[in-house]
Backbone as a ProteinNet text record, in pm:
[ID]
protein_1_A
[PRIMARY]
MGLDLLLAVPFAAFAVWCLASAIGPRGRRATTGGSPARRATLSARDGRPGLDLLVPDVDTVVEGSRMLAADLGGGALTIEALGPLQLSQDPLQAPGGLPVAEDRARSSARDPWGEPDGAGPAVVEQVVTAAGPMWRRTVRTALATTVTDLHVDHGGWAFVVRLVGGSDHEPLLAAAERVLTSWRWHDQVPARRPAS
[TERTIARY]
-1868.9	-1790.1	-1652.3	-1635.7	-1507.6	-1413.3	-1467.2	-1383.5	-1335	-1420.7	-1379.9	-1264.5	-1273.7	-1169.5	-1038.8	-1049.4	-930.4	-859.2	-932.7	-872.2	-825.3	-897.6	-867	-739.7	-717.8	-602.3	-471	-454.3	-328.8	-309.2	-418.8	-407.1	-361.7	-417.1	-378	-231.1	-187.6	-47.1	45.1	4.2	83.4	91.8	-18.4	-21.2	71.2	70.1	157.8	304.1	337.7	473.8	520.5	433.5	468.3	493.2	409.1	424.4	555	585.8	709.4	831.8	825.2	936.9	957.2	850.3	860.3	920.6	893.2	946.4	1094.6	1135.8	1277.3	1330.8	1452.2	1510.6	1546.1	1534.2	1570.9	1721.1	1771.2	1911.9	2000.3	1951.1	2030.8	2008.1	2114.1	2102.3	2070.2	2024.1	1991.6	2057.8	2098.7	2149.4	2029.5	2055.9	1944.9	1859.2	1908.8	1830.5	1735.7	1743.8	1652.7	1702.7	1816.2	1866.3	1949.4	1956.5	2035	2181.1	2244.2	2382.9	2458.2	2590.2	2673.3	2786.8	2843.4	2951.3	3084	3159.6	3293.3	3394.3	3504.9	3603.2	3741.2	3806.7	3946.3	4019.9	4092	4149.2	4256.5	4263.8	4372	4496	4610.3	4735.9	4854.4	4966.4	5091.4	5075	4995	4974	4865	4817.2	4714.6	4576.5	4490.5	4353.7	4277.7	4180.1	4094.4	3959.1	3871.7	3738.5	3643.5	3515.9	3415.1	3296.4	3222	3102.3	3010	2885.4	2787.1	2793.8	2810	2808.5	2692.9	2629.3	2523.4	2578.8	2491.8	2535	2587.1	2706.9	2775.6	2907	2981.4	3111.6	3205.7	3241.7	3331.5	3455.1	3571.4	3697.9	3779.7	3834.2	3924.2	4058.2	4162.1	4296.2	4397.2	4468.7	4570.2	4511.4	4556.9	4512.8	4407.8	4337.5	4244.3	4113.1	4002.4	3869.4	3804.6	3745.4	3680.5	3538.1	3442	3302.5	3265.1	3251.1	3220.5	3069.7	3028.1	2886.6	2802.2	2851.1	2778.9	2724	2592.8	2532.3	2586.7	2621.3	2671.9	2820.8	2892.6	3036.9	3102.2	3219.7	3294.2	3340.5	3347.6	3397.3	3520.1	3629.4	3750.8	3791.2	3827.7	3881.7	4022.1	4118.6	4256.8	4329.7	4406.2	4496.6	4622.9	4652.6	4765.3	4898.2	4897.4	5021.2	5016.4	5124.8	5127.8	5138.7	5086.2	5090.5	5225.3	5258.8	5376.6	5341.6	5414	5387.8	5502.4	5486.6	5596.7	5629.7	5538.7	5564.7	5649.3	5670.5	5741.8	5887.1	5983	6122.1	6182.2	6118.2	6170.8	6124.9	6025.3	5974.5	6073.2	6092.2	6178.7	6114.2	6197.3	6139.5	6051.7	5954	5861.7	5721	5635.9	5495.9	5415.2	5286.3	5194.9	5142.2	5110.2	5048.1	4907.2	4852.4	4718.2	4614	4492.6	4385.1	4358.7	4345.5	4314.7	4424.9	4550.6	4662.2	4669.2	4639.8	4639.7	4532.3	4414.1	4304.8	4339.4	4402.5	4436.4	4551.9	4642	4760.9	4742.7	4624.4	4602	4589.2	4701.9	4698.5	4670.9	4728.4	4708.7	4614.4	4552.5	4457.5	4483	4481.9	4510.4	4403.8	4289.4	4180.6	4182.7	4284	4294.5	4311.6	4360	4381.1	4246.6	4240.8	4117.3	4079.3	3951.2	3903.5	3921.6	3989.3	4017.2	3903.6	3803.6	3689.5	3722.8	3846.3	3885	3932.3	3989.1	4041.8	3929.4	3960.7	3861.9	3843	3721.3	3688.8	3709.1	3775.4	3795.1	3707	3624.5	3535.6	3537.9	3512.6	3509.6	3367.3	3354.9	3225.7	3241.3	3134.8	3137.6	3070.9	3140.5	3089.5	3102.4	3052.3	3066.3	3212.7	3298.8	3441.9	3515.1	3447.5	3508.7	3507.8	3571.6	3574.5	3657.8	3602.8	3672.6	3683.5	3787.1	3807.1	3777.5	3675.4	3624.8	3669.6	3710.4	3751.8	3697.5	3625.3	3568.5	3628.7	3669.3	3730.1	3661.1	3625.8	3578.9	3700.4	3727.5	3847.8	3815.8	3922.5	3908	3855.9	3860.4	3811.4	3664.3	3590.8	3447.9	3423.3	3519.1	3506.9	3500.5	3419.6	3414.6	3471.9	3566.3	3635.5	3617.3	3569.4	3560.4	3650.5	3743.2	3828.8	3785.8	3773.9	3744.6	3861.3	3938.7	4056	4019.3	4065.4	4038.8	4162.4	4184.7	4295.5	4238.8	4305	4261.8	4377.7	4401.1	4503.3	4642.5	4671.3	4803.4	4821.5	4712.4	4718	4629.8	4670.6	4597.2	4514.6	4389.6	4299.5	4235.6	4196.8	4121.8	4006.4	3891.1	3775.2	3766	3770.8	3766.3	3641	3567.3	3446.5	3473.9	3459.1	3484.9	3357.6	3306.2	3183.2	3183.9	3068.2	3054.1	3013	2956.7	2919.6	2803.5	2711.3	2602.5	2651.3	2712.2	2782.4	2689.9	2571.8	2483.3	2438.9	2398.5	2360.7	2475.4	2597.6	2713.8	2739.2	2728.3	2747.1	2642.7	2517.4	2410.2	2434.6	2475.2	2503.9	2621.5	2725.1	2842.1	2805.8	2720.9	2679.1	2608.4	2524	2456.5	2557.6	2658.4	2760.5	2842.1	2880.8	2966.8	2897.9	2765.1	2696.6	2718.2	2758.3	2777	2923.1	3012	3155.6	3184	3266.1	3313.7	3463.7	3537.1	3680.8	3710.8	3818.6	3870	4015.9	4040.8	4178.3	4248.5	4372.4	4448.4	4485	4460.6	4492.2	4639.4	4717.5	4858.1	4873.8	4976.8	5001.2	5036	4984.3	5012	5149.1	5220.5	5351.7	5331.8	5406.8	5391.4	5433.6	5360.3	5393.2	5521.6	5608.2	5732.8	5737.6
-7639.8	-7520.4	-7543.5	-7624.2	-7652.4	-7721.2	-7813.5	-7883.6	-7787.8	-7694.8	-7594.7	-7510.8	-7470.2	-7389.1	-7468.6	-7597.1	-7680.7	-7697.5	-7698.6	-7711.4	-7577	-7469.3	-7338.4	-7278.4	-7289.5	-7226.4	-7287.7	-7421	-7476	-7443.4	-7444.1	-7412.3	-7267.8	-7174	-7033.3	-7015.7	-7083.8	-7074.8	-7131	-7241.5	-7301.2	-7206.9	-7141.2	-7048.7	-6929	-6876.5	-6763.8	-6807.1	-6926.3	-6978	-6993.8	-7047.7	-7065.5	-6931.6	-6834.2	-6700.9	-6637.1	-6647.9	-6590.4	-6658.9	-6788.8	-6862	-6821.6	-6796.1	-6758.3	-6620.1	-6528.3	-6392.8	-6392.5	-6465	-6477.9	-6354.7	-6364.3	-6251.6	-6137.7	-6014.6	-5897.8	-5877.5	-5798.8	-5763.4	-5856.5	-5963.9	-6052.3	-6011.6	-6014.5	-5982.9	-6111.4	-6099	-6217.1	-6207.8	-6321.9	-6325.8	-6318.7	-6310.7	-6299.7	-6425.6	-6535.3	-6657.6	-6658.7	-6557.6	-6548.2	-6611.1	-6681.1	-6742.7	-6641.4	-6654.9	-6560.8	-6560.7	-6442.5	-6430.3	-6335.5	-6342.1	-6248.7	-6205.1	-6090	-6035.9	-6093.2	-6149.1	-6201.5	-6111.1	-6081.9	-5987.2	-6050	-6030.9	-6066.1	-5932.2	-5902.2	-5768.6	-5733.3	-5602.8	-5550.2	-5538.1	-5581.8	-5567.6	-5585	-5526.7	-5538	-5502.8	-5401.2	-5358.8	-5435.5	-5543.3	-5626.9	-5567.9	-5560.2	-5516.3	-5620.9	-5576.1	-5667.2	-5677.4	-5755.8	-5772.1	-5814.3	-5793.5	-5853.7	-5893.9	-5988.6	-6037.6	-6101.8	-6118.5	-6185	-6334.9	-6410.1	-6555.8	-6608	-6715.4	-6774.1	-6816.8	-6839.3	-6883.5	-7026.1	-7038.9	-7167.8	-7148.8	-7255.4	-7245	-7165.3	-7044.4	-6959.2	-6929.9	-6949.7	-6927.3	-6831.1	-6726.8	-6634.2	-6640.8	-6672.4	-6678.6	-6624.9	-6521.8	-6463.9	-6416.9	-6476.6	-6436.2	-6530.7	-6603.4	-6707.2	-6704	-6724.5	-6733.3	-6862.8	-6937.4	-7063.2	-7062.4	-7091.2	-7108.7	-7253.2	-7334.8	-7476.6	-7499	-7610.6	-7649.2	-7545	-7495.4	-7397.1	-7467.7	-7486.2	-7548.3	-7686.4	-7762	-7897.4	-7903.9	-7797.5	-7797.3	-7689.5	-7646.8	-7543.8	-7436.7	-7313.5	-7199.1	-7146.7	-7128.7	-7072.6	-6952.5	-6843.6	-6726	-6707.3	-6693.8	-6682.4	-6574.7	-6492.3	-6397.8	-6475.1	-6487.5	-6569.9	-6496.4	-6364.4	-6287.3	-6176	-6097.9	-5987.5	-6036.6	-5955.5	-5987.7	-5950.2	-6017.9	-5984.5	-5862.4	-5754.7	-5632.7	-5612.5	-5663.7	-5661.8	-5520.7	-5425.6	-5289.7	-5211.3	-5261.6	-5189.2	-5236.9	-5156.4	-5201.5	-5203.7	-5135.7	-5132.6	-5250.4	-5325.5	-5438.6	-5554.3	-5615	-5733.2	-5845.2	-5933.4	-6043.2	-6131.1	-6188.9	-6275	-6221	-6271.9	-6232.2	-6333.3	-6325.7	-6421.7	-6369.5	-6460.7	-6416.7	-6362.7	-6292.2	-6234.7	-6346.2	-6309.8	-6406.6	-6503	-6452.6	-6541	-6644.3	-6601	-6694.5	-6795.7	-6753	-6848	-6953.8	-6912	-7007.5	-7109	-7064.6	-7154.4	-7248.4	-7205.8	-7287.5	-7381.7	-7384.3	-7472.5	-7616.3	-7684.3	-7820.1	-7924.4	-7907.2	-8004.9	-7948.3	-8034.8	-7992.8	-8071.5	-8006.6	-8080	-8182.1	-8176.6	-8270.1	-8392.1	-8406.9	-8523.6	-8479.8	-8570.5	-8540.8	-8529.2	-8447.6	-8442.6	-8582.2	-8603.6	-8738.7	-8778.4	-8699	-8735.7	-8705	-8629.3	-8598.1	-8489	-8445.7	-8341.4	-8219.1	-8124.2	-8005.1	-7921.6	-7859.8	-7774.6	-7647	-7598.5	-7475.6	-7358.9	-7255.7	-7134.2	-7026.9	-6964.1	-6859.1	-6740.5	-6623.2	-6502.3	-6479	-6447.3	-6413.2	-6279.3	-6200.5	-6070.8	-6084.1	-6039.2	-6047.3	-5910.4	-5898.9	-5774.3	-5744.6	-5846.5	-5828.2	-5784.5	-5786.5	-5756	-5880	-5872.5	-5990.2	-6102.2	-6221.8	-6340.7	-6441.3	-6522.7	-6629.5	-6761.6	-6832.5	-6953.8	-7078.3	-7176.9	-7307.1	-7415.6	-7511.8	-7621.8	-7753.4	-7834.8	-7965	-8070.3	-8181.3	-8297.7	-8388.7	-8429.3	-8507.3	-8655.4	-8733.6	-8878.9	-8921.5	-8831.7	-8863.4	-8826.8	-8812	-8776.6	-8642.6	-8553.1	-8419	-8322	-8217.6	-8113.3	-7986.8	-7926.5	-7807.3	-7695.3	-7580.8	-7461.1	-7355	-7304.8	-7194.4	-7070.1	-6959.1	-6829.4	-6737.8	-6698.7	-6614.4	-6469	-6379.9	-6236.9	-6160.2	-6044.6	-5957.2	-5825	-5765.8	-5634.9	-5568.1	-5442.3	-5365.3	-5424.5	-5492.4	-5552	-5685.3	-5743.1	-5870.6	-5975.1	-6101	-6214.4	-6281.9	-6313	-6382.9	-6499.9	-6602.5	-6713.1	-6749.2	-6775.2	-6829.6	-6974.3	-7067.4	-7210.1	-7271.3	-7342.3	-7413.8	-7562.6	-7637.2	-7781	-7852	-7936.8	-8009.5	-8146.8	-8209.3	-8342.3	-8336.2	-8445.3	-8453.3	-8359.6	-8335.2	-8240.3	-8102.3	-8030	-7904.8	-7783	-7799.1	-7684.3	-7612	-7680.8	-7607.2	-7523.9	-7575.6	-7501.2	-7378.1	-7392.6	-7277.8	-7170.3	-7211.9	-7115.5	-7043.5	-7117	-7056.1	-6959.8	-6998.6	-6911.6	-6786.6	-6799.3	-6682.4	-6580.5	-6629.3	-6538	-6469	-6542.9	-6485.7	-6380.9	-6410.4	-6320.5	-6188.1	-6184	-6057.3	-5955	-5998.5	-5906.1	-5863.8	-5903.4	-5878.1	-5728.7	-5681.9	-5543	-5542.9	-5468	-5454.3	-5346.8	-5364.6	-5263.5	-5240.7	-5132.1	-5101.5	-5039.8	-5081.8	-5033	-4886.9	-4805.3	-4662.9	-4646.4	-4577.9	-4560	-4476.5	-4507.2	-4434.4	-4289.8	-4199.1	-4055.6	-4022.7	-3940.2	-3896.1	-3779.6	-3778.3	-3667.9	-3535.5	-3429.9	-3297.1	-3248.9	-3187.8	-3139.8	-2989
4417.6	4408.1	4467.9	4564.7	4626.1	4528.9	4447.3	4349.1	4241.3	4197.9	4098.9	4151.8	4276.5	4337.3	4350.4	4386.3	4397.3	4262.9	4153.7	4020.9	3966.6	3993.8	3936.5	3994.7	4125.5	4189.4	4138.5	4138.2	4085.9	3937.4	3859.6	3717.6	3698.2	3775.8	3766.7	3805.5	3911.9	3954.5	3846.3	3784.1	3677.5	3557	3522.9	3409.6	3435.5	3557.4	3591.7	3584.3	3632.6	3627.1	3482.5	3396.2	3254.2	3187.1	3215.9	3157.4	3204.5	3333.1	3386.1	3325.6	3304.6	3244.8	3100	3029	2888.1	2871.9	2964.9	2955	2986.5	3087.1	3120.5	3190.6	3241.9	3314.2	3220.1	3270.7	3191.1	3198.8	3107.1	3110.6	3029.1	2977.8	2893.2	2749.7	2670.8	2529.8	2456.3	2335.4	2256.9	2120.6	2067.6	1931.9	1839.7	1709.6	1615.9	1615.9	1669.1	1676.9	1794.8	1882.7	1994.6	2123	2120.9	2243.4	2321.5	2454.7	2535	2490.5	2498.6	2454.8	2546.4	2536.9	2610.8	2519.7	2550.6	2468.1	2515	2421.5	2449.5	2379.8	2447.1	2395.1	2389.4	2276.2	2258.9	2256.9	2363.2	2383.8	2282.4	2252.5	2169.3	2257.4	2204.9	2280.3	2186.6	2225.5	2150.3	2003.1	1974	1836.3	1764.2	1822.6	1759.8	1785.2	1682.5	1707.9	1788.4	1863.9	1938.1	1869.9	1927.6	1871	1980.7	1955.8	2042.8	1958.9	2011.1	1943.6	2045.2	2004.1	2090	2066	2173.7	2163	2246.9	2203.2	2285.2	2420.1	2516.3	2648.8	2640.5	2586.1	2579.1	2652.2	2667.4	2733.3	2643.5	2685.4	2607.7	2690.8	2630.3	2697.7	2612.5	2675	2606	2677.2	2602	2661.4	2560.2	2599.9	2511.5	2380.1	2271.8	2138.5	2081.3	2168.6	2121.5	2197.7	2125.1	2186.2	2137.3	2228.7	2194.2	2247.4	2161.6	2203.1	2171.9	2275.2	2256.8	2255.2	2200.8	2194.7	2123.8	2013.6	1933.9	1811.5	1805.2	1688.1	1657.5	1760.7	1739.1	1711.6	1739.5	1716.4	1799.3	1756.3	1828.4	1731.6	1781.4	1706.1	1778.6	1706.2	1762.6	1678.9	1745.8	1677.8	1731.2	1639.8	1683.3	1603.5	1675.7	1611.2	1576.7	1448.6	1405.4	1411.7	1388.4	1391	1289.4	1281.1	1186.2	1041.9	951.5	809.5	749.8	641.3	564.1	479.2	496	420.4	322	201.4	105.1	57.5	70.9	25.9	125.6	243.9	348.5	355	302	303.5	444.2	539.5	675.7	760.2	710	787.8	784.3	899.5	905.9	824.3	766.8	689.5	778	716.9	790.5	781.7	864.8	860.7	782.4	798.8	736	603.6	511	385.6	411.5	313.8	327.6	333.8	375.5	404.6	289.6	169.4	56.8	36.4	43.9	25.8	139.4	262.3	375.3	356	311.2	291.8	183	77.3	-34.1	0.2	89	116.7	234.8	297	412.1	363.6	346.7	291.5	398.3	515.9	623.1	726.8	799.6	900.8	1027.9	1144.7	1268.3	1304.5	1238.9	1271.7	1182	1099.4	1012.4	868.1	787.5	646.5	575.1	468.1	389.2	340.9	323.2	292.5	146.5	67	-70.8	-165.3	-123	-209.1	-309.9	-314.6	-409	-334.6	-406.6	-340.2	-278.7	-166.8	-100.4	-181	-184.9	-256.2	-160.9	-208.6	-131	-192.1	-107.2	-157.1	-62.6	-118.6	-37.7	11	140.4	199.3	270.3	271.2	336.3	472.4	576.3	713.5	779.3	899.8	975.9	1007	1006	1030.2	904.8	791.5	663.2	575.5	459.5	371.4	434	431.7	482.1	368.8	375.1	278	346.6	296.4	361.6	285.9	364.4	310.5	401.4	344.8	423.1	376.3	473.8	445	529.2	466.3	539.9	556.2	679.4	704.8	714	711.5	721.1	857.7	956.3	1091.1	1108	997.8	998.7	1065.8	1054	1108.1	991.1	1005.2	903.7	964.9	894.8	943.8	842	889.3	805.9	866.3	785.6	826.2	751.1	824.1	764	799.8	699.7	721.5	696.1	786	773.3	819.2	756.8	794.5	843.1	943.2	992.2	1064.5	1032.9	1102.1	1091.8	979.4	961.6	1032	1080.5	1152.3	1085.2	1098.9	1042.6	1152.3	1120.2	1211.5	1137	1212.9	1155.2	1248.6	1187.9	1259	1215.4	1309.6	1275.8	1335.2	1251.7	1293.1	1278.7	1387.3	1386.3	1428.8	1341.3	1370.3	1305.9	1308.7	1251.3	1105.6	1058.7	916.9	883.2	978.5	955.9	1001	909.2	939.2	930.9	871.1	846.9	974.6	1083.3	1204.9	1262.4	1255.2	1304.1	1217.1	1084.4	994.7	1021.6	1044	1071.4	1203.9	1307.6	1438.1	1427.1	1354.1	1337.1	1259	1160.1	1082.1	1171.3	1263.1	1356.6	1448.2	1494.5	1582.2	1506.2	1382.9	1306.8	1273	1271.3	1242.6	1352.9	1472.5	1584.6	1603.1	1513.3	1524.3	1521.3	1616.1	1617.6	1642.7	1560.8	1579.2	1682	1756.1	1848.5	1812.8	1738.1	1700.8	1820	1841	1955	1931.7	2033.1	2025.1	2060.2	1973.5	2007.4	2133.8	2212.1	2336.4	2302.9	2382.8	2360.5	2416.9	2342.7	2390.6	2486	2595	2688.9	2624.8	2659.4	2607	2673.4	2591.9	2650.6	2654.2
[MASK]
++++++++++++++++++++++++++++++++++++++++++++++++++++++++++++++++++++++++++++++++++++++++++++++++++++++++++++++++++++++++++++++++++++++++++++++++++++++++++++++++++++++++++++++++++++++++++++++++++++

């Protein structure tokens, strides 16, 4: 009977530890993939809309108009506010501004991660996300890097989601798709004028 007790107590303690580890701490949110996640926010400022989304517990940095989530599905995800859109219908707007999302996706000829590998022109396709319609373009570069840009417009501003990974790009695309389902826009509220 002593040997049974010596084996049963450590086994019971181990079983309780395993069960507690599987349940995990409360209060953490999870992405649709089941891994712990936290909400990252790119603040609205200077007329630019902001956004937030759930990112897995990876290294996430938000600075100014840019958000970077590293080590996501074997690559990195960057969201960047590029600037205001060109509004050709507005005669009062100063010249300049960026073209709309579809035109930006089609005109991206060069890539900072290397030249396209010559496999032919990149295909641009429209995809529907929680952020709205995005224009997606994927390029494999000569540096064995695969880059997917998703261009989106909102509130008169241009944004791009960039995914940078290796030759096996599918895990990164799947991880990014889960992140994009949690996207929420935060439109900047105009300042109230004081009552006179």
